[in-house]
Coordinates of C-alpha atoms in Angstrom, one line a residue:
Chain A
M137 CA 20.7 -23.0 -9.0
N138 CA 19.1 -21.0 -6.3
S139 CA 15.5 -21.8 -5.4
V140 CA 12.2 -19.9 -5.3
F141 CA 11.0 -19.8 -1.7
V142 CA 7.4 -19.3 -0.4
Y143 CA 6.7 -18.4 3.3
I144 CA 3.7 -20.5 4.3
E145 CA 1.3 -18.7 6.5
I146 CA -0.6 -21.0 9.0
E147 CA -4.0 -20.0 10.2
D148 CA -5.5 -22.3 12.9
G149 CA -3.2 -25.1 11.8
Q150 CA -4.3 -24.7 8.1
V151 CA -2.3 -23.4 5.2
A152 CA -3.6 -19.9 4.4
E153 CA -5.3 -19.4 1.1
V154 CA -2.8 -16.7 0.0
S155 CA 0.1 -19.2 0.6
M156 CA -1.5 -21.8 -1.7
E157 CA -1.9 -19.0 -4.4
L158 CA 1.8 -18.1 -3.9
L159 CA 2.9 -21.7 -4.1
T160 CA 1.1 -21.9 -7.5
K161 CA 2.9 -18.8 -8.7
G162 CA 6.1 -19.9 -7.2
R163 CA 5.9 -23.2 -9.0
A164 CA 5.4 -21.5 -12.3
L165 CA 8.4 -19.2 -11.7
A166 CA 10.6 -22.1 -10.5
T167 CA 9.7 -24.1 -13.6
E168 CA 10.5 -21.2 -15.9
L169 CA 13.9 -20.6 -14.1
K170 CA 14.5 -24.4 -14.0
V171 CA 15.1 -24.4 -10.2
K172 CA 13.5 -26.0 -7.2
L173 CA 10.4 -24.6 -5.3
E174 CA 11.0 -24.6 -1.6
A175 CA 8.7 -23.6 1.2
I176 CA 9.0 -22.8 4.9
A177 CA 6.2 -23.5 7.4
I178 CA 6.6 -22.2 10.9
G179 CA 4.1 -23.1 13.7
Y180 CA 3.0 -25.7 16.1
K181 CA 1.7 -29.2 15.6
L182 CA 2.4 -29.2 11.9
D183 CA 2.5 -32.9 11.4
G184 CA 0.9 -33.8 8.1
I185 CA 0.9 -30.2 6.8
E186 CA 3.0 -31.4 3.9
K187 CA -0.1 -33.1 2.4
D188 CA -1.5 -29.6 1.8
I189 CA 1.7 -28.2 0.4
F190 CA 3.5 -30.8 -1.8
P191 CA 0.6 -31.0 -4.4
Y192 CA 1.5 -27.5 -5.5
G193 CA 4.8 -28.8 -6.7
V194 CA 7.0 -28.1 -3.7
D195 CA 10.4 -29.9 -3.8
I196 CA 11.6 -29.1 -0.3
L197 CA 9.5 -28.2 2.7
H198 CA 11.3 -26.7 5.7
I199 CA 9.4 -27.1 8.9
A200 CA 10.0 -25.3 12.2
D201 CA 7.6 -26.8 14.8
D202 CA 7.5 -25.5 18.3
K203 CA 4.8 -24.5 20.8
R204 CA 6.2 -21.0 21.0
L205 CA 5.9 -20.5 17.3
A206 CA 2.1 -20.3 17.2
P207 CA 0.4 -18.0 16.9
Y208 CA 2.7 -15.9 14.8
T209 CA 4.9 -13.4 16.5
T210 CA 7.4 -11.2 14.6
L211 CA 10.8 -12.0 16.2
P212 CA 11.1 -15.8 16.1
H213 CA 9.6 -16.1 12.6
T214 CA 12.0 -13.4 11.4
S215 CA 15.0 -15.2 13.0
I216 CA 14.1 -18.5 11.4
V217 CA 13.4 -17.1 7.9
V218 CA 16.5 -14.9 8.0
K219 CA 18.8 -17.8 9.1
L220 CA 17.3 -20.2 6.6
F221 CA 17.6 -17.7 3.8
Q222 CA 21.3 -17.1 4.7
E223 CA 21.9 -20.8 4.4
E224 CA 19.8 -21.6 1.4
K225 CA 20.3 -18.3 -0.5
P226 CA 17.0 -18.3 -2.5
Q227 CA 16.9 -16.0 -5.5
I228 CA 13.2 -15.2 -5.0
A229 CA 11.1 -15.2 -1.8
L230 CA 7.3 -14.6 -1.8
M231 CA 5.0 -13.9 1.1
G232 CA 1.4 -12.9 1.4
A233 CA 0.6 -9.2 1.7
S234 CA -1.4 -10.1 4.8
S235 CA -1.0 -8.7 8.3
V236 CA 1.6 -11.5 8.9
G237 CA 3.5 -11.1 5.6
R238 CA 3.5 -7.3 5.9
D239 CA 4.9 -7.6 9.4
L240 CA 7.5 -10.2 8.6
G241 CA 8.6 -9.2 5.1
P242 CA 10.1 -5.8 5.8
R243 CA 11.9 -7.1 8.9
V244 CA 13.5 -10.0 6.9
S245 CA 14.4 -7.7 4.0
S246 CA 16.1 -5.3 6.4
A247 CA 18.1 -8.0 8.1
L248 CA 19.2 -9.4 4.7
H249 CA 19.6 -6.1 3.0
S250 CA 17.4 -7.2 0.2
G251 CA 14.7 -5.4 -1.7
L252 CA 11.1 -6.0 -1.0
T253 CA 8.2 -4.9 -3.2
A254 CA 4.8 -4.7 -1.5
D255 CA 1.4 -5.6 -2.9
C256 CA 2.5 -6.8 -6.3
T257 CA -0.3 -7.4 -8.9
S258 CA 1.9 -9.3 -11.3
L259 CA 5.3 -11.2 -11.2
V260 CA 7.2 -12.2 -14.3
I261 CA 10.7 -13.2 -15.2
G262 CA 12.6 -10.8 -17.5
D263 CA 16.0 -9.4 -18.3
H264 CA 17.5 -6.0 -17.5
E265 CA 20.2 -4.0 -19.2
D266 CA 22.0 -1.5 -17.1
K267 CA 23.5 0.8 -19.8
K268 CA 25.5 2.9 -17.4
A269 CA 27.3 -0.1 -15.9
D270 CA 27.3 -1.9 -19.2
K271 CA 25.8 -4.9 -17.5
V272 CA 23.1 -7.3 -18.5
Y273 CA 21.1 -9.1 -15.8
E274 CA 19.2 -12.2 -16.9
N275 CA 16.1 -13.7 -15.4
L276 CA 15.2 -11.1 -12.9
L277 CA 11.9 -11.0 -11.1
Y278 CA 9.8 -8.1 -12.5
Q279 CA 7.7 -7.0 -9.5
I280 CA 4.8 -5.1 -11.0
R281 CA 2.4 -2.9 -9.0
P282 CA 0.4 0.2 -9.4
A283 CA 2.0 3.2 -7.6
F284 CA 1.5 6.8 -6.8
G285 CA -2.2 6.8 -6.3
G286 CA -2.7 4.4 -9.2
N287 CA -1.7 6.9 -11.8
I288 CA 1.2 4.8 -12.9
I289 CA 2.2 1.1 -13.0
A290 CA 5.7 0.5 -11.9
T291 CA 8.0 -2.4 -12.7
I292 CA 10.4 -2.8 -9.8
I293 CA 13.6 -5.0 -9.9
N294 CA 16.3 -6.0 -7.5
P295 CA 19.4 -6.3 -9.7
D296 CA 22.0 -7.1 -7.1
C297 CA 20.5 -8.1 -3.8
R298 CA 19.1 -11.6 -3.0
P299 CA 16.5 -12.8 -2.4
Q300 CA 14.3 -10.7 -4.6
M301 CA 11.3 -10.4 -2.2
A302 CA 7.7 -9.6 -3.0
T303 CA 4.4 -9.6 -1.2
V304 CA 1.1 -10.4 -2.9
R305 CA -2.4 -10.0 -1.7
E306 CA -4.8 -12.8 -1.3
G307 CA -6.9 -13.4 -4.4
V308 CA -4.4 -11.8 -6.8
M309 CA -2.8 -15.1 -8.0
K310 CA -4.8 -18.1 -9.0
K311 CA -4.6 -21.3 -6.9
E312 CA -4.0 -24.5 -8.8
I313 CA -2.7 -27.9 -7.7
L314 CA 0.1 -29.2 -9.9
D315 CA -0.1 -32.9 -9.1
P316 CA -1.9 -34.4 -6.1
A317 CA 0.8 -37.1 -5.9
Y318 CA 3.8 -34.7 -6.1
K319 CA 6.4 -35.8 -3.5
G320 CA 8.9 -33.4 -2.0
K321 CA 11.4 -33.7 0.8
I322 CA 10.8 -32.6 4.3
N323 CA 13.6 -30.8 6.2
K324 CA 12.8 -30.4 9.9
L325 CA 14.6 -27.5 11.5
D326 CA 16.1 -27.6 15.0
V327 CA 14.3 -24.5 16.3
S328 CA 16.8 -23.9 19.1
K329 CA 19.5 -23.4 16.5
Y330 CA 17.4 -20.8 14.7
T331 CA 16.0 -18.7 17.6
T332 CA 17.2 -17.3 20.9
D333 CA 15.3 -16.6 24.1
L334 CA 15.4 -12.9 23.2
D335 CA 13.0 -13.7 20.3
F336 CA 10.3 -14.5 22.7
V337 CA 10.0 -11.3 24.6
V338 CA 6.6 -10.4 23.2
E339 CA 3.8 -12.0 25.1
M340 CA 0.4 -12.7 23.6
I341 CA -2.2 -11.6 26.1
E342 CA -5.4 -12.1 24.1
R343 CA -6.3 -13.2 20.6
H344 CA -9.6 -13.3 18.8
M345 CA -9.6 -14.4 15.2
E346 CA -12.7 -14.7 13.2
K347 CA -13.6 -15.8 9.7
S348 CA -14.6 -12.8 7.7
K349 CA -18.4 -12.5 7.6
V350 CA -18.2 -10.8 4.3
N351 CA -17.5 -13.1 1.4
I352 CA -16.9 -10.8 -1.6
K353 CA -14.2 -13.1 -3.0
G354 CA -16.7 -15.9 -3.5
A355 CA -19.6 -13.8 -4.7
G356 CA -20.9 -14.3 -8.3
I357 CA -22.4 -10.8 -8.3
I358 CA -20.9 -7.8 -6.7
V359 CA -22.5 -4.4 -6.3
A360 CA -19.6 -2.1 -5.5
G361 CA -19.8 1.6 -4.5
G362 CA -17.2 4.4 -4.5
Y363 CA -16.9 7.9 -3.2
G364 CA -19.6 8.9 -5.7
V365 CA -22.2 7.0 -3.8
G366 CA -22.1 10.0 -1.5
S367 CA -23.2 8.7 1.9
K368 CA -23.6 5.7 4.2
E369 CA -27.3 6.0 3.7
N370 CA -27.0 5.8 -0.1
F371 CA -25.1 2.6 0.3
N372 CA -28.3 1.0 1.6
L373 CA -29.4 1.0 -2.0
L374 CA -26.4 -1.1 -2.9
F375 CA -27.2 -3.5 -0.2
E376 CA -30.8 -3.7 -1.4
L377 CA -29.8 -4.4 -5.0
A378 CA -27.1 -7.0 -3.9
E379 CA -29.7 -8.8 -1.8
V380 CA -32.3 -8.9 -4.7
L381 CA -29.6 -10.2 -7.1
G382 CA -28.1 -12.6 -4.6
G383 CA -24.8 -10.9 -4.5
E384 CA -22.4 -9.0 -2.1
V385 CA -21.6 -5.4 -1.6
G386 CA -18.0 -4.2 -2.3
A387 CA -16.4 -0.8 -2.2
S388 CA -13.5 1.2 -3.4
R389 CA -10.9 2.4 -1.0
A390 CA -12.3 6.0 -1.1
A391 CA -15.7 4.7 0.1
V392 CA -14.0 2.7 2.9
D393 CA -11.9 5.6 3.9
S394 CA -15.0 7.8 4.0
G395 CA -16.5 5.4 6.4
Y396 CA -19.4 4.3 4.1
V397 CA -18.7 0.6 4.6
S398 CA -16.3 -1.6 6.6
H399 CA -12.8 -2.4 5.4
D400 CA -13.5 -6.0 4.7
R401 CA -15.5 -5.0 1.7
Q402 CA -12.6 -3.1 0.0
I403 CA -11.8 -4.2 -3.5
G404 CA -8.6 -3.4 -5.3
Q405 CA -4.8 -3.6 -5.0
T406 CA -4.9 -3.0 -1.2
G407 CA -8.1 -4.9 -0.7
T408 CA -9.5 -8.0 -2.1
T409 CA -9.2 -9.2 -5.8
V410 CA -12.5 -10.5 -7.2
R411 CA -13.6 -12.1 -10.4
P412 CA -17.4 -12.3 -10.3
K413 CA -19.6 -12.9 -13.3
L414 CA -21.2 -9.5 -12.9
Y415 CA -19.7 -6.4 -11.3
I416 CA -21.9 -3.3 -10.9
A417 CA -19.6 -0.3 -10.2
C418 CA -21.6 2.5 -8.6
G419 CA -20.0 6.0 -8.3
I420 CA -16.6 4.5 -8.7
S421 CA -14.2 6.5 -10.9
G422 CA -12.0 3.5 -11.4
Q423 CA -8.4 4.3 -10.4
I424 CA -5.9 1.6 -11.4
Q425 CA -5.7 0.2 -7.9
H426 CA -9.4 -0.4 -7.9
R427 CA -9.4 -1.9 -11.4
A428 CA -6.5 -4.2 -10.5
G429 CA -8.9 -5.8 -8.1
M430 CA -11.9 -6.3 -10.4
E431 CA -11.0 -6.0 -14.1
E432 CA -11.2 -9.7 -14.7
S433 CA -14.9 -9.7 -13.9
A434 CA -16.9 -11.3 -16.7
Q435 CA -19.3 -8.4 -17.1
I436 CA -19.0 -4.9 -15.8
I437 CA -21.7 -2.3 -15.5
A438 CA -20.4 1.2 -14.7
I439 CA -22.8 3.8 -13.2
N440 CA -21.3 7.2 -12.9
T441 CA -22.2 10.8 -13.3
D442 CA -18.9 11.5 -15.1
P443 CA -19.1 10.2 -18.7
E444 CA -15.2 10.3 -18.8
A445 CA -14.7 8.1 -15.7
P446 CA -11.8 5.7 -16.2
I447 CA -14.0 2.8 -15.1
N448 CA -16.1 3.3 -18.3
S449 CA -13.2 2.1 -20.5
I450 CA -13.3 -1.4 -19.0
A451 CA -17.1 -1.6 -18.7
D452 CA -19.5 -3.6 -20.9
Y453 CA -22.4 -1.3 -20.1
V454 CA -22.0 2.4 -19.2
I455 CA -24.9 4.2 -17.6
T456 CA -24.3 7.9 -17.1
G457 CA -26.4 9.1 -14.3
D458 CA -27.1 9.2 -10.6
V459 CA -26.8 6.0 -8.5
A460 CA -29.8 7.0 -6.3
E461 CA -32.0 7.2 -9.4
I462 CA -30.7 4.2 -11.3
L463 CA -30.5 1.5 -8.6
P464 CA -34.2 1.6 -7.6
K465 CA -35.0 1.2 -11.3
M466 CA -32.7 -1.8 -11.6
I467 CA -34.4 -3.4 -8.6
K468 CA -37.8 -2.6 -10.0
F469 CA -37.2 -4.0 -13.5
Y470 CA -35.4 -7.0 -12.2
K471 CA -38.4 -7.9 -10.1
A472 CA -40.7 -7.2 -13.0
N473 CA -38.8 -9.6 -15.3
T474 CA -38.4 -12.5 -12.8
K475 CA -41.2 -14.3 -11.0
Chain B
M190 CA 6.7 10.6 37.4
K191 CA 9.4 11.1 34.8
G192 CA 7.3 10.3 31.7
Y193 CA 8.5 8.6 28.6
K194 CA 10.6 9.7 25.6
I195 CA 8.6 9.2 22.5
I196 CA 9.6 9.7 18.9
V197 CA 6.9 10.0 16.3
L198 CA 7.9 9.2 12.7
A199 CA 5.9 11.1 10.2
K200 CA 6.0 11.8 6.5
Q201 CA 4.7 14.6 4.3
V202 CA 2.9 13.0 1.4
P203 CA 1.2 14.1 -1.8
D204 CA -2.5 13.7 -1.3
T205 CA -3.0 10.8 -3.7
R206 CA -6.6 10.4 -2.6
N207 CA -7.5 13.7 -4.3
V208 CA -5.8 13.3 -7.7
G209 CA -7.2 15.8 -10.1
K210 CA -6.9 15.8 -13.9
D211 CA -3.8 18.0 -13.8
A212 CA -1.9 15.5 -11.6
M213 CA -0.4 13.9 -14.7
K214 CA 1.9 15.7 -17.1
A215 CA 1.5 15.4 -20.8
D216 CA 4.5 13.0 -20.9
G217 CA 2.7 10.6 -18.5
T218 CA 4.8 11.4 -15.4
V219 CA 3.4 12.6 -12.1
N220 CA 3.1 16.3 -11.5
R221 CA 3.9 16.4 -7.8
A222 CA 3.5 20.1 -7.7
A223 CA -0.2 19.8 -8.6
L224 CA -0.9 17.6 -5.5
P225 CA -1.4 19.1 -2.1
A226 CA 1.2 18.0 0.4
I227 CA -0.4 16.7 3.6
F228 CA 0.6 15.0 6.9
N229 CA 0.3 11.3 6.2
P230 CA -3.0 10.3 7.7
E231 CA -1.9 7.2 9.7
D232 CA 1.0 9.3 11.1
L233 CA -1.6 11.5 12.6
N234 CA -3.2 8.5 14.3
A235 CA 0.3 7.7 15.6
L236 CA 0.8 11.2 17.0
E237 CA -2.6 10.9 18.8
Q238 CA -1.4 7.7 20.5
A239 CA 1.8 9.6 21.6
L240 CA -0.3 12.5 22.9
R241 CA -2.4 10.1 24.9
I242 CA 0.6 8.8 26.6
K243 CA 1.7 12.3 27.3
D244 CA -1.7 13.1 28.8
Q245 CA -1.4 10.1 31.1
F246 CA 2.2 10.4 32.1
P247 CA 3.3 14.0 32.8
G248 CA 6.9 14.6 31.8
T249 CA 6.6 12.6 28.6
T250 CA 8.2 14.3 25.6
I251 CA 7.3 13.8 22.0
T252 CA 9.8 14.5 19.2
L253 CA 8.5 14.4 15.7
L254 CA 11.0 13.1 13.1
T255 CA 10.5 13.5 9.4
M256 CA 12.7 12.9 6.4
G257 CA 12.0 15.0 3.3
P258 CA 12.6 18.2 1.4
G259 CA 12.7 21.6 3.2
R260 CA 9.0 22.1 3.0
A261 CA 8.4 19.0 5.1
A262 CA 9.0 21.3 8.1
E263 CA 5.3 22.1 7.6
I264 CA 4.3 18.8 9.2
I265 CA 6.6 19.4 12.2
R266 CA 4.9 22.7 12.9
E267 CA 1.6 20.8 12.4
G268 CA 2.7 18.4 15.1
L269 CA 3.8 21.2 17.4
F270 CA 0.4 22.8 17.1
R271 CA -1.2 19.6 18.3
G272 CA 1.1 18.9 21.2
A273 CA 4.5 17.6 20.1
D274 CA 7.4 19.1 22.0
D275 CA 10.0 19.4 19.3
G276 CA 11.0 18.1 15.8
I277 CA 13.8 17.0 13.6
L278 CA 13.8 17.5 9.9
L279 CA 16.2 15.1 8.2
T280 CA 16.9 16.6 4.8
D281 CA 19.7 16.1 2.3
R282 CA 20.0 15.7 -1.4
A283 CA 21.8 12.4 -0.7
F284 CA 18.5 10.9 0.4
A285 CA 16.9 11.4 -3.0
G286 CA 15.7 8.2 -4.7
S287 CA 15.7 6.2 -1.4
D288 CA 13.6 3.1 -1.4
T289 CA 12.2 1.9 1.9
L290 CA 15.4 0.2 3.0
A291 CA 17.6 3.3 2.4
T292 CA 14.9 5.4 4.1
S293 CA 14.8 3.2 7.2
Y294 CA 18.6 3.2 7.3
A295 CA 18.7 7.0 7.4
I296 CA 16.0 7.1 10.0
A297 CA 17.5 4.4 12.2
Q298 CA 20.9 6.2 11.9
T299 CA 19.2 9.4 13.1
L300 CA 17.6 7.6 16.0
K301 CA 20.9 6.1 17.0
K302 CA 22.5 9.6 17.0
H303 CA 19.6 11.1 18.9
G304 CA 19.3 8.2 21.3
N305 CA 17.0 8.7 24.3
Y306 CA 13.8 7.0 23.2
D307 CA 11.4 4.6 24.9
I308 CA 8.8 4.2 22.3
I309 CA 8.9 5.0 18.6
I310 CA 5.5 5.4 17.0
A311 CA 4.7 5.7 13.3
G312 CA 1.8 5.3 11.0
R313 CA 1.4 1.8 9.6
Q314 CA 2.0 3.1 6.0
A315 CA 2.1 6.2 3.9
I316 CA -0.5 6.8 1.3
D317 CA 2.0 7.6 -1.5
G318 CA 3.5 4.1 -1.4
D319 CA 1.3 1.9 0.9
T320 CA 4.3 -0.3 1.6
A321 CA 4.1 -0.5 5.4
Q322 CA 7.9 -1.3 5.4
V323 CA 9.7 1.6 7.0
G324 CA 8.4 1.0 10.6
P325 CA 9.5 -2.7 10.8
Q326 CA 12.8 -2.0 9.0
V327 CA 13.7 0.8 11.4
A328 CA 12.9 -1.6 14.3
E329 CA 15.1 -4.3 12.8
K330 CA 18.0 -1.8 12.2
L331 CA 17.7 -0.6 15.9
G332 CA 17.5 -4.3 17.0
I333 CA 14.3 -3.7 18.9
P334 CA 10.8 -5.4 18.7
Q335 CA 8.0 -4.0 16.6
I336 CA 4.3 -4.1 17.1
T337 CA 2.5 -3.4 13.8
Y338 CA -1.2 -2.8 13.1
A339 CA -1.7 -1.1 16.5
E340 CA -5.1 0.3 17.3
E341 CA -4.5 1.4 20.8
I342 CA -1.6 1.6 23.3
Q343 CA -3.5 0.4 26.3
A344 CA -1.0 0.5 29.1
I345 CA 2.6 1.1 30.1
E346 CA 3.8 -0.5 33.2
K347 CA 7.0 -2.0 34.6
G348 CA 8.8 -1.2 31.4
K349 CA 6.3 -3.0 29.2
V350 CA 3.8 -1.6 26.7
T351 CA 0.5 -3.3 26.1
V352 CA -0.8 -2.9 22.6
K353 CA -4.1 -3.8 21.0
R354 CA -3.6 -4.8 17.3
R355 CA -6.3 -4.7 14.7
L356 CA -5.5 -7.4 12.1
E357 CA -7.4 -8.3 8.9
R358 CA -9.2 -11.1 10.6
G359 CA -9.2 -10.3 14.3
V360 CA -7.7 -8.6 17.3
E361 CA -4.6 -9.4 19.4
V362 CA -3.4 -7.9 22.6
V363 CA 0.3 -8.1 23.1
K364 CA 2.8 -7.0 25.7
C365 CA 6.3 -5.9 24.7
P366 CA 9.3 -4.5 26.6
M367 CA 10.6 -1.0 25.8
P368 CA 12.2 0.3 23.7
L369 CA 10.0 -0.7 20.7
V370 CA 8.5 0.5 17.5
V371 CA 4.7 0.7 17.2
T372 CA 3.0 1.3 13.9
V373 CA -0.6 2.5 14.0
N374 CA -3.6 1.8 11.8
S375 CA -6.2 4.2 10.6
S376 CA -8.7 2.3 12.8
A377 CA -7.1 4.1 15.8
P378 CA -8.7 7.3 17.1
D379 CA -8.2 10.4 14.9
C380 CA -5.7 13.0 16.0
R381 CA -6.9 15.8 18.2
A382 CA -7.2 19.3 16.5
R383 CA -4.7 22.0 16.7
N384 CA -4.5 23.8 20.0
A385 CA -4.9 27.6 19.8
K386 CA -2.3 28.3 22.5
L387 CA 0.2 26.1 20.8
I388 CA -0.4 27.7 17.5
M389 CA 0.4 31.1 19.1
K390 CA 3.5 29.6 20.7
Y391 CA 4.9 27.8 17.7
K392 CA 3.7 29.7 14.6
H393 CA 7.2 31.1 14.1
A394 CA 8.9 27.8 14.6
K395 CA 11.4 27.3 11.7
T396 CA 14.3 25.3 10.5
I397 CA 17.6 27.1 9.9
S398 CA 17.0 27.2 6.2
E399 CA 13.6 28.7 6.7
M400 CA 15.1 31.3 9.0
Q401 CA 17.6 32.3 6.4
E402 CA 14.8 33.1 4.1
A403 CA 12.6 34.7 6.7
N404 CA 11.8 38.3 7.5
D405 CA 14.5 39.9 9.7
D406 CA 11.9 41.3 12.1
Y407 CA 11.5 37.9 13.7
L408 CA 15.1 36.8 13.9
H409 CA 15.6 38.0 17.5
L410 CA 12.9 35.4 18.5
Y411 CA 15.1 32.5 17.8
S412 CA 17.9 33.5 20.3
D413 CA 15.3 34.3 22.9
R414 CA 13.1 31.2 22.4
P415 CA 15.2 28.2 21.6
Y416 CA 12.0 26.0 21.2
L417 CA 11.2 27.9 18.0
T418 CA 14.2 26.3 16.2
I419 CA 13.3 23.1 14.4
K420 CA 16.4 20.9 14.2
E421 CA 17.5 20.4 10.7
W422 CA 19.8 17.5 10.2
T423 CA 21.8 16.4 7.2
V424 CA 23.9 13.4 6.3
Q425 CA 26.8 14.9 8.4
N426 CA 24.7 14.9 11.6
I427 CA 23.8 11.2 11.4
E428 CA 27.3 9.9 10.3
A429 CA 25.7 7.8 7.6
D430 CA 27.5 5.5 5.2
M431 CA 26.9 7.1 1.8
N432 CA 26.7 3.7 0.2
E433 CA 23.6 3.0 2.2
L434 CA 21.8 6.1 1.1
G435 CA 19.6 7.3 -1.8
L436 CA 19.6 5.4 -5.0
T437 CA 22.9 3.7 -4.3
G438 CA 21.7 2.3 -1.0
S439 CA 18.4 1.1 -2.5
P440 CA 18.2 -2.6 -3.5
T441 CA 15.0 -2.0 -5.4
K442 CA 15.2 0.0 -8.7
V443 CA 12.3 1.2 -10.8
K444 CA 12.9 -0.5 -14.1
K445 CA 10.1 1.3 -15.8
V446 CA 7.0 3.3 -15.2
D447 CA 4.0 2.9 -17.5
N448 CA 1.4 5.5 -17.8
V449 CA -2.0 4.0 -17.4
V450 CA -3.5 3.8 -20.9
L451 CA -7.2 3.1 -21.1
Q452 CA -8.5 1.5 -24.2
S453 CA -12.2 1.4 -24.3
K454 CA -13.8 -2.1 -24.7
G455 CA -16.6 -0.4 -26.6
A456 CA -19.2 -0.4 -23.9
K457 CA -22.9 -0.2 -24.6
V458 CA -23.8 3.3 -23.5
I459 CA -27.3 3.4 -22.1
T460 CA -29.4 6.0 -20.4
S461 CA -31.3 5.8 -17.1
S462 CA -34.6 5.8 -18.8
D463 CA -37.2 3.2 -17.8
E464 CA -36.9 1.6 -21.3
D465 CA -33.1 1.3 -21.2
M466 CA -33.2 -0.1 -17.6
D467 CA -35.9 -2.6 -18.5
Q468 CA -33.9 -3.7 -21.6
L469 CA -30.7 -4.0 -19.5
M470 CA -32.2 -6.2 -16.9
R471 CA -33.8 -8.4 -19.6
E472 CA -30.4 -8.9 -21.3
L473 CA -28.7 -9.8 -18.1
I474 CA -31.4 -12.3 -17.2
E475 CA -31.4 -13.8 -20.8
S476 CA -27.6 -14.3 -20.6
H477 CA -28.0 -15.9 -17.2
T478 CA -25.7 -13.3 -15.7
I479 CA -28.4 -12.7 -13.1
G480 CA -31.6 -14.5 -12.1

């Protein structure tokens, strides 16, 4: 039976967080389908990388190791993945919805004429009956994502084309080692057979990568603001409350698009997914894309002038009122009740 | 200086950022008519990058290509008002239901027919789908390189384009031979405003279908001023394989669409009074949620 495949993203010689999350999901899907989990790592000086990959339950790891393959560029990585998929014919292929995966995924899907669903929030196996064609498809990948401004949740399938491809953002799936001693097989690819000189026409002139200074994913308390916060200045109140509570500031897409805070603070389907113990949503209406990124928070406080705001339905505490009035009070009474 | 031939790919999208309460019909489906149709924001960033090349290299021409229903001609006019030279509206019922792959096939087929391009520039993604797939898929189908997440086209020399990319965790500067596809982020400069002279020049620009519905008083304009005719292409013009188009040509199918149903968790509703705020902070401290 055809495998489940995960494209391993390499950052500074390390396996990216999102790839470990996808390996965990890929293992679960492979086990349910009773097939192998395979992975492809493309880069340079990858010796020993398998130690960080096999424990997630990978049965076969394909490695393409060549100086010209790091850092990532579109064309050679596409050529290798496309050729390998043509040989191995996976039924499912997963990639991170990162700036690498979102560059590579569509190019690979176009070359293979296979469907690709971006930014999935859930992946499950299920059947599909095509009544018109009187045909039943078993064990398809349901690719589930909010769509159309978050007003609907769509379940997408690829009935006929393989692989069924999906990208998933970092933080959406949970990372879990299957067995630290799990042993898979390594298949080293002859890079010259998978690429041509034409794949290397793009030159890298400069490259500066930095670890994000903002760590909303790891924060236990998040004070997040939306469009309703009203201004960049009002966001200072959120920073103040976050500092007092020892948390981080997050934001909805509307707040980021309005320029109130930087993009690395965006929470939601197209931002980061968070699971803090306390989430304070300030002036956030709570469209499904935003909720997709925070609804697993242990406790949610919603502060909104609109008593009907969708965010209220998932909140533990609802405060109807003005953020500019309420946050200073929270700071004041927090300080009064702690030493 | 002969300039460059630039194609800007643009899409008219429903403004999903301003979804009002009437945006959903009673049956849970989306009421597209209730949403304003706008020029996809990152496609405007893409147009600005094209206009900057035109500023720098006289003789450069910008053709705006969009696929959509008849009213999508609006964004071609919008592009002409800001400095594009001409436009193509790709419109046909056969395109209905296209996913990103069928869309990129139709666009790539149009570009093959049109030919004559050095740089194809598009927004990174459209706000109604956020997939960021059509740019790279068009590049693949044309067999040319792609530079995604572009923030600035910095230079063009000796047949190569230097592009600064803004990624999630950093910046890259890459150099790529033409022709190529560049997709532009919202972190790139905003598009310049409409130009009053260009509005005067192009306000009657129309597609054939629009002319047929238009007031006869202006019809003489189109024979005198060919630049007022917006090209309107259908499946016939691009010699497309019907099996690659629309629903048939789309590997992905929508199995089902669920309306978002909210079931209240039964939240504690509190006021912003001092007593309630004090009580809230006490509860959070006692439960060790904070503190």
